[in-house]
Amino acid sequence: MARADAQRNRQALIEAAEVAFEADGFGTSLEGVARTARVGIGTLYRHFPTRASLVQAVFAEQLHELCDSSAVLLQDRRPDEAFRAWARTLPAALPLIAAAVETDPNHLVVDQLEAAVQRLIDRGVAAGIFGQANGRDVLLLLCGLMIALPLEQDRRRVWDMIDLVIDGLRFGAGRTG
Amino acid sequence: MARADAQRNRQALIEAAEVAFEADGFGTSLEGVARTARVGIGTLYRHFPTRASLVQAVFAEQLHELCDSSAVLLQDRRPDEAFRAWARTLPAALPLIAAAVETDPNHLVVDQLEAAVQRLIDRGVAAGIFGQANGRDVLLLLCGLMIALPLEQDRRRVWDMIDLVIDGLRFGAGRTG
DNA sequence: GCATGAAACGGAGTAGCCTCCGTTTCTATA
DNA sequence: TATAGAAACGGAGGCTACTCCGTTTCATGC
């Protein structure tokens, strides 16, 4: 386990980098990032020896948030509505997912996303409104439809297809096991 | 036409870069290159706005020398022997060729190589020891056999195959036209 | 609570990147 | 040959990258 201050600084660096990348692109000054994070440049380099490693950490962080959000949505919504809300955030996150998969060595990213989907499904099953389904299948289905359609231009259709998937999940609800 | 001093400096930069890349890799200090070329850093950047453009110029230069060498060899050898000598230098130049093709926008590189080969063939034809042949075909044949064989390890076989190509060229020698 | 050393921190220092603009050098023309 | 202005030159300057090591902070065992 890393020391508490190290964890704090690491987190601060990631957050500062997130903002800086957004504003200036991935070529932004690392010294600026360190300054924003209120950390010495040496500390930045200790945590992230290369620019690429920092970029990757930012992607991982954002993806983590995306996955966590499925749990957050479940706190105050019915499972089917949480599923719908979460799936509707995916199109905007698609570039992020692609980048994260690209930089991530061994596709932990996909496992995380699968877990997020599975959580939504499981809650629906527990509530008796969804039938059992495999998280990875549903994830691939969602990503597939988003890649296939040139979204933004046609958000409506994407939403309809998400609803179709939700109806598919409902279908098995009557069954036992 | 560029000014004479500009041409001189450009050449000096390429030569300095050639040496520096050899010694330190493509990440070598550009200020060092400028210093070696006895030129200001500003001049380097005017001629080569990016590092990549300098790298490419070095490749182009080396390839140019390779192609020129076919003419040089023809000065004091019989055409078939010049062909053999030139072809035998190709294996060592293969990485260069690959790199040059990669960085070169529109494959001028290949045209240059073709011309070098064609020159060798034409001289053989003029001397009555080769039959006519297409430079590009022969070039592809040579490159193909060098790519196909893991050379260095088996120089002998490469040389034999070069001789085979030369014999092929001889075959048509009796014909007219 | 305190001592201890392992871990992390910070930032000065060195070196390289690239730009900008005043100065110098060519060369075309008369 | 003299000259004008277009073209090229040079290098200071501002900025960033990355390293290195003396200093500080944390967490563990007593």
Coordinates of C-alpha atoms (C1' of nucleotides) in Angstrom, one line a residue:
Chain A
M1 CA 0.0 0.0 0.0
A2 CA 1.4 3.4 -1.0
R3 CA 1.9 6.1 1.6
A4 CA -1.1 8.4 2.1
D5 CA 0.7 11.5 0.8
A6 CA 1.7 9.7 -2.3
Q7 CA -1.8 8.7 -3.0
R8 CA -3.1 12.2 -2.5
N9 CA -0.5 13.6 -4.8
R10 CA -1.1 11.1 -7.5
Q11 CA -4.8 11.9 -7.4
A12 CA -4.1 15.6 -7.5
L13 CA -1.9 15.2 -10.5
I14 CA -4.5 13.2 -12.4
E15 CA -7.1 15.8 -11.7
A16 CA -4.8 18.6 -12.8
A17 CA -3.8 16.8 -15.9
E18 CA -7.5 16.1 -16.7
V19 CA -8.2 19.8 -16.8
A20 CA -5.0 20.7 -18.6
F21 CA -5.5 18.1 -21.3
E22 CA -9.0 19.3 -21.8
A23 CA -7.9 22.9 -22.2
D24 CA -4.5 22.5 -24.1
G25 CA -4.4 19.1 -25.5
F26 CA -2.0 16.3 -24.6
G27 CA 1.0 18.4 -25.4
T28 CA 0.3 20.7 -22.4
S29 CA 3.1 21.7 -20.2
L30 CA 3.8 19.1 -17.5
E31 CA 5.3 21.7 -15.3
G32 CA 2.0 23.5 -15.5
V33 CA 0.2 20.4 -14.4
A34 CA 2.5 19.9 -11.5
R35 CA 2.0 23.6 -10.5
T36 CA -1.8 23.2 -10.6
A37 CA -1.5 20.1 -8.5
R38 CA 0.6 22.0 -6.0
V39 CA 3.3 19.4 -6.3
G40 CA 7.0 19.6 -7.4
I41 CA 7.9 18.6 -11.0
G42 CA 10.0 15.8 -9.5
T43 CA 6.9 14.3 -7.9
L44 CA 5.1 14.3 -11.2
Y45 CA 7.9 12.5 -12.9
R46 CA 8.2 9.9 -10.0
H47 CA 4.5 9.1 -10.4
F48 CA 4.4 9.3 -14.2
P49 CA 7.8 8.7 -15.8
T50 CA 6.4 9.5 -19.2
R51 CA 3.7 11.8 -20.7
A52 CA 2.0 8.7 -22.0
S53 CA 1.7 7.1 -18.6
L54 CA 0.0 10.3 -17.3
V55 CA -2.4 10.3 -20.3
Q56 CA -3.2 6.7 -19.6
A57 CA -3.9 7.4 -16.0
V58 CA -6.3 10.1 -16.9
F59 CA -8.2 7.8 -19.2
A60 CA -8.3 5.1 -16.6
E61 CA -9.7 7.6 -14.1
Q62 CA -12.4 8.9 -16.4
L63 CA -13.4 5.4 -17.3
H64 CA -13.5 4.5 -13.6
E65 CA -16.0 7.3 -13.1
L66 CA -18.1 6.2 -16.0
C67 CA -18.3 2.7 -14.5
D68 CA -19.0 4.0 -11.0
S69 CA -21.8 6.1 -12.3
S70 CA -23.9 3.0 -12.9
A71 CA -23.9 2.4 -9.1
V72 CA -24.7 6.1 -8.5
L73 CA -27.6 6.0 -10.8
L74 CA -29.0 3.0 -9.1
Q75 CA -29.2 4.8 -5.8
D76 CA -32.3 6.9 -6.8
R77 CA -33.8 5.2 -9.8
R78 CA -35.5 2.0 -10.7
P79 CA -33.1 -0.4 -12.3
D80 CA -34.5 -0.1 -15.8
E81 CA -34.3 3.7 -15.6
A82 CA -30.8 3.6 -14.3
F83 CA -29.9 1.3 -17.2
R84 CA -31.4 3.7 -19.7
A85 CA -29.7 6.7 -18.2
W86 CA -26.4 5.0 -18.1
A87 CA -26.6 3.6 -21.6
R88 CA -27.5 7.1 -22.9
T89 CA -24.2 8.5 -21.5
L90 CA -22.2 5.9 -23.5
P91 CA -22.2 7.6 -26.9
A92 CA -20.4 10.6 -25.5
A93 CA -18.0 8.4 -23.8
L94 CA -17.2 6.3 -26.9
P95 CA -14.0 8.2 -27.8
L96 CA -12.8 7.8 -24.2
I97 CA -13.5 4.0 -24.3
A98 CA -11.6 3.6 -27.5
A99 CA -8.7 5.6 -26.2
A100 CA -8.6 3.7 -22.9
V101 CA -8.8 0.3 -24.7
E102 CA -6.0 1.4 -27.0
T103 CA -3.6 2.5 -24.2
D104 CA -4.6 -0.1 -21.7
P105 CA -2.2 -3.1 -21.8
N106 CA -4.5 -5.9 -21.1
H107 CA -8.1 -4.8 -21.4
L108 CA -8.9 -4.3 -17.8
V109 CA -11.0 -1.6 -19.1
V110 CA -13.4 -4.0 -20.7
D111 CA -13.7 -5.9 -17.5
Q112 CA -14.6 -2.8 -15.6
L113 CA -17.3 -1.8 -18.1
E114 CA -18.7 -5.3 -18.0
A115 CA -19.0 -5.1 -14.2
A116 CA -20.8 -1.8 -14.5
V117 CA -23.3 -3.3 -16.9
Q118 CA -23.6 -6.5 -14.9
R119 CA -24.4 -4.4 -11.8
L120 CA -27.3 -2.8 -13.6
I121 CA -28.6 -6.1 -14.9
D122 CA -28.3 -7.8 -11.5
R123 CA -30.3 -5.1 -9.8
G124 CA -33.0 -5.4 -12.4
V125 CA -33.1 -9.1 -11.8
A126 CA -33.3 -8.7 -8.1
A127 CA -36.2 -6.3 -8.6
G128 CA -37.9 -8.9 -10.7
I129 CA -38.1 -6.7 -13.8
F130 CA -35.2 -8.1 -15.8
G131 CA -34.4 -11.7 -16.7
Q132 CA -30.8 -12.9 -16.3
A133 CA -28.4 -11.8 -19.0
N134 CA -24.7 -11.8 -19.5
G135 CA -23.0 -8.5 -18.9
R136 CA -20.4 -8.8 -21.6
D137 CA -23.0 -9.7 -24.2
V138 CA -25.0 -6.6 -23.4
L139 CA -21.9 -4.4 -23.3
L140 CA -20.9 -5.6 -26.7
L141 CA -24.4 -5.0 -28.0
L142 CA -24.4 -1.5 -26.7
C143 CA -21.0 -0.6 -28.0
G144 CA -21.8 -2.2 -31.3
L145 CA -24.8 -0.2 -31.9
M146 CA -23.1 3.0 -31.0
I147 CA -20.2 2.3 -33.3
A148 CA -22.5 1.3 -36.1
L149 CA -24.5 4.4 -36.0
P150 CA -23.1 7.9 -36.7
L151 CA -24.6 9.2 -33.5
E152 CA -25.1 12.7 -32.4
Q153 CA -26.7 13.2 -35.8
D154 CA -29.3 10.7 -34.9
R155 CA -29.6 10.5 -31.1
R156 CA -33.2 9.5 -31.4
R157 CA -32.4 6.2 -33.1
V158 CA -29.7 5.4 -30.6
W159 CA -32.2 5.9 -27.7
D160 CA -34.7 3.7 -29.4
M161 CA -32.2 1.0 -29.7
I162 CA -31.3 1.3 -26.1
D163 CA -34.9 0.9 -25.2
L164 CA -35.0 -2.2 -27.4
V165 CA -32.2 -3.7 -25.4
I166 CA -34.0 -2.8 -22.2
D167 CA -37.2 -4.5 -23.5
G168 CA -35.0 -7.5 -24.3
L169 CA -33.9 -7.7 -20.7
R170 CA -37.4 -7.4 -19.5
F171 CA -38.5 -10.3 -21.6
G172 CA -37.1 -13.0 -19.3
A173 CA -38.4 -11.4 -16.2
G174 CA -41.2 -13.9 -15.7
R175 CA -39.0 -16.9 -15.6
T176 CA -37.4 -18.4 -12.6
G177 CA -33.6 -19.0 -12.4
Chain B
M1 CA 16.7 27.9 -57.8
A2 CA 17.9 28.4 -54.2
R3 CA 20.7 30.7 -53.3
A4 CA 24.1 29.2 -53.3
D5 CA 24.7 29.7 -49.6
A6 CA 21.4 28.1 -48.8
Q7 CA 22.3 25.0 -50.8
R8 CA 25.6 24.8 -49.1
N9 CA 24.1 25.0 -45.6
R10 CA 21.4 22.5 -46.4
Q11 CA 24.0 20.0 -47.5
A12 CA 26.1 20.6 -44.5
L13 CA 23.1 20.1 -42.2
I14 CA 22.2 16.8 -43.9
E15 CA 25.8 15.6 -43.5
A16 CA 26.0 16.6 -39.9
A17 CA 22.7 15.0 -39.2
E18 CA 23.8 11.8 -40.9
V19 CA 26.7 11.4 -38.5
A20 CA 24.7 12.5 -35.4
F21 CA 21.9 10.1 -36.1
E22 CA 24.3 7.3 -36.6
A23 CA 26.0 8.0 -33.3
D24 CA 23.0 9.0 -31.0
G25 CA 19.9 7.9 -32.8
F26 CA 17.1 10.1 -34.2
G27 CA 16.6 11.8 -30.9
T28 CA 20.0 13.5 -31.0
S29 CA 20.2 17.2 -30.2
L30 CA 19.3 19.4 -33.2
E31 CA 21.4 22.2 -31.7
G32 CA 24.4 19.8 -31.8
V33 CA 23.7 19.1 -35.5
A34 CA 23.5 22.8 -36.3
R35 CA 26.8 23.3 -34.4
T36 CA 28.5 20.6 -36.3
A37 CA 27.3 22.0 -39.5
R38 CA 28.6 25.4 -38.5
V39 CA 25.2 27.0 -38.9
G40 CA 22.8 28.8 -36.5
I41 CA 19.9 26.8 -35.0
G42 CA 17.6 29.2 -36.9
T43 CA 19.0 28.1 -40.2
L44 CA 18.5 24.5 -39.3
Y45 CA 14.8 25.1 -38.5
R46 CA 14.3 27.2 -41.7
H47 CA 15.5 24.3 -43.8
F48 CA 13.9 21.5 -41.8
P49 CA 10.9 22.7 -39.8
T50 CA 10.5 19.4 -38.0
R51 CA 12.8 16.7 -36.9
A52 CA 11.0 14.3 -39.2
S53 CA 11.8 16.4 -42.2
L54 CA 15.5 16.3 -41.4
V55 CA 15.4 12.5 -40.9
Q56 CA 13.6 12.2 -44.2
A57 CA 16.2 14.3 -46.0
V58 CA 19.0 12.1 -44.6
F59 CA 17.2 9.0 -45.9
A60 CA 16.8 10.6 -49.3
E61 CA 20.4 11.6 -49.4
Q62 CA 21.6 8.1 -48.5
L63 CA 19.3 6.6 -51.0
H64 CA 20.5 9.0 -53.6
E65 CA 24.1 7.8 -53.0
L66 CA 23.0 4.2 -53.3
C67 CA 21.4 4.9 -56.6
D68 CA 24.4 6.9 -57.9
S69 CA 26.7 4.1 -57.0
S70 CA 25.4 2.0 -59.8
A71 CA 26.8 4.6 -62.2
V72 CA 30.1 4.7 -60.3
L73 CA 30.5 1.0 -60.5
L74 CA 29.9 1.0 -64.2
Q75 CA 32.9 3.3 -64.7
D76 CA 35.5 0.6 -64.1
R77 CA 33.7 -2.8 -64.4
R78 CA 32.0 -4.8 -67.0
P79 CA 28.2 -4.3 -66.8
D80 CA 27.5 -7.8 -65.4
E81 CA 30.1 -7.3 -62.7
A82 CA 28.8 -3.9 -61.9
F83 CA 25.3 -5.4 -61.6
R84 CA 26.6 -8.1 -59.3
A85 CA 28.5 -5.7 -57.1
W86 CA 25.6 -3.3 -56.8
A87 CA 23.1 -6.0 -56.0
R88 CA 25.3 -7.3 -53.3
T89 CA 25.1 -4.0 -51.5
L90 CA 21.4 -4.1 -51.4
P91 CA 20.9 -6.4 -48.4
A92 CA 22.7 -4.0 -46.2
A93 CA 20.7 -1.1 -47.6
L94 CA 17.3 -2.8 -47.1
P95 CA 16.4 -1.1 -43.8
L96 CA 17.3 2.2 -45.4
I97 CA 15.1 1.4 -48.4
A98 CA 12.2 0.5 -46.1
A99 CA 12.6 3.6 -44.1
A100 CA 12.9 5.8 -47.1
V101 CA 9.8 4.3 -48.7
E102 CA 7.9 4.8 -45.4
T103 CA 8.7 8.4 -45.0
D104 CA 8.6 9.4 -48.6
P105 CA 5.3 10.8 -49.6
N106 CA 4.9 9.5 -53.1
H107 CA 7.4 6.8 -53.7
L108 CA 9.9 8.8 -55.7
V109 CA 12.3 6.5 -54.0
V110 CA 11.2 3.5 -56.0
D111 CA 11.6 5.5 -59.2
Q112 CA 15.1 6.3 -58.3
L113 CA 16.0 2.7 -57.6
E114 CA 14.4 1.6 -60.8
A115 CA 16.5 4.1 -62.7
A116 CA 19.6 2.7 -61.1
V117 CA 18.8 -0.8 -62.0
Q118 CA 17.7 0.2 -65.5
R119 CA 21.1 1.9 -66.0
L120 CA 22.9 -1.3 -65.2
I121 CA 20.7 -3.3 -67.5
D122 CA 21.0 -0.8 -70.4
R123 CA 24.7 -0.8 -70.2
G124 CA 24.7 -4.6 -70.4
V125 CA 22.4 -4.5 -73.4
A126 CA 24.7 -2.0 -75.1
A127 CA 27.6 -4.3 -74.4
G128 CA 25.7 -7.2 -76.0
I129 CA 25.8 -9.3 -72.8
F130 CA 22.3 -8.7 -71.5
G131 CA 18.9 -9.0 -73.2
Q132 CA 16.4 -6.3 -72.7
A133 CA 14.6 -6.3 -69.4
N134 CA 12.3 -4.1 -67.4
G135 CA 14.1 -2.2 -64.6
R136 CA 11.1 -2.3 -62.2
D137 CA 10.6 -6.1 -62.6
V138 CA 14.3 -6.7 -61.8
L139 CA 14.2 -4.3 -58.9
L140 CA 11.2 -6.1 -57.4
L141 CA 12.8 -9.4 -58.0
L142 CA 15.9 -8.3 -56.1
C143 CA 14.0 -6.7 -53.2
G144 CA 11.7 -9.7 -53.0
L145 CA 14.5 -12.2 -52.6
M146 CA 16.2 -10.1 -50.0
I147 CA 13.1 -9.7 -48.0
A148 CA 12.2 -13.4 -48.3
L149 CA 15.5 -14.6 -47.0
P150 CA 16.8 -13.9 -43.5
L151 CA 20.0 -12.6 -45.0
E152 CA 23.3 -12.0 -43.2
Q153 CA 22.9 -15.5 -41.8
D154 CA 23.0 -16.9 -45.3
R155 CA 24.8 -14.4 -47.5
R156 CA 25.9 -17.2 -49.8
R157 CA 22.4 -18.1 -50.9
V158 CA 21.6 -14.4 -51.6
W159 CA 24.7 -14.2 -53.8
D160 CA 23.7 -17.3 -55.7
M161 CA 20.3 -15.9 -56.3
I162 CA 21.7 -12.6 -57.5
D163 CA 23.9 -14.6 -60.0
L164 CA 20.8 -16.4 -61.1
V165 CA 19.1 -13.1 -61.9
I166 CA 22.2 -12.1 -63.8
D167 CA 22.1 -15.3 -65.8
G168 CA 18.5 -14.6 -66.5
L169 CA 19.5 -11.3 -68.0
R170 CA 22.2 -12.9 -70.1
F171 CA 19.7 -15.3 -71.6
G172 CA 18.2 -12.8 -74.0
A173 CA 21.6 -11.5 -75.2
G174 CA 21.6 -13.2 -78.6
R175 CA 18.3 -11.8 -79.7
T176 CA 17.9 -8.6 -81.7
G177 CA 15.5 -5.8 -80.5
Chain C
dG1 C1' 4.7 9.1 22.7
dC2 C1' 9.2 8.7 20.4
dA3 C1' 12.8 7.1 17.5
dT4 C1' 14.2 5.4 13.0
dG5 C1' 14.7 4.6 8.4
dA6 C1' 12.3 4.0 4.2
dA7 C1' 9.6 6.5 1.1
dA8 C1' 8.3 10.5 -1.0
dC9 C1' 9.0 15.4 -1.8
dG10 C1' 10.7 19.6 -4.1
dG11 C1' 13.0 22.5 -7.1
dA12 C1' 17.4 24.1 -8.8
dG13 C1' 20.1 22.8 -12.7
dT14 C1' 21.3 21.4 -17.2
dA15 C1' 20.0 20.9 -21.7
dG16 C1' 17.1 21.0 -25.6
dC17 C1' 13.1 23.0 -28.4
dC18 C1' 11.5 26.5 -31.3
dT19 C1' 10.5 31.4 -32.5
dC20 C1' 11.4 35.9 -33.7
dC21 C1' 13.6 39.7 -35.6
dG22 C1' 17.7 42.6 -36.4
dT23 C1' 21.8 41.8 -39.4
dT24 C1' 24.2 40.0 -43.2
dT25 C1' 24.8 38.0 -47.7
dC26 C1' 23.4 37.2 -52.4
dT27 C1' 22.2 38.1 -57.1
dA28 C1' 19.5 40.4 -60.6
dT29 C1' 19.4 44.6 -62.8
dA30 C1' 21.0 48.9 -64.6
Chain D
dT1 C1' 30.7 47.9 -61.2
dA2 C1' 27.2 49.7 -58.1
dT3 C1' 23.0 49.1 -55.8
dA4 C1' 18.6 47.6 -54.0
dG5 C1' 15.8 44.5 -51.9
dA6 C1' 14.9 39.7 -51.6
dA7 C1' 16.5 35.8 -49.2
dA8 C1' 19.0 33.7 -45.8
dC9 C1' 21.5 33.9 -41.6
dG10 C1' 22.3 33.7 -36.5
dG11 C1' 21.5 33.4 -31.9
dA12 C1' 19.3 35.4 -27.8
dG13 C1' 15.2 34.5 -25.3
dG14 C1' 11.4 32.2 -23.4
dC15 C1' 9.8 27.9 -22.5
dT16 C1' 9.7 22.9 -21.4
dA17 C1' 11.8 18.4 -20.4
dC18 C1' 13.9 15.5 -17.3
dT19 C1' 17.5 14.4 -13.5
dC20 C1' 19.5 14.4 -9.2
dC21 C1' 20.1 14.7 -4.5
dG22 C1' 19.5 17.2 -0.1
dT23 C1' 15.3 17.7 2.8
dT24 C1' 10.9 16.4 4.7
dT25 C1' 7.3 13.4 5.9
dC26 C1' 5.2 9.2 7.0
dA27 C1' 4.3 4.7 9.3
dT28 C1' 6.1 1.2 12.1
dG29 C1' 7.9 -1.0 16.3
dC30 C1' 9.1 -0.2 20.8

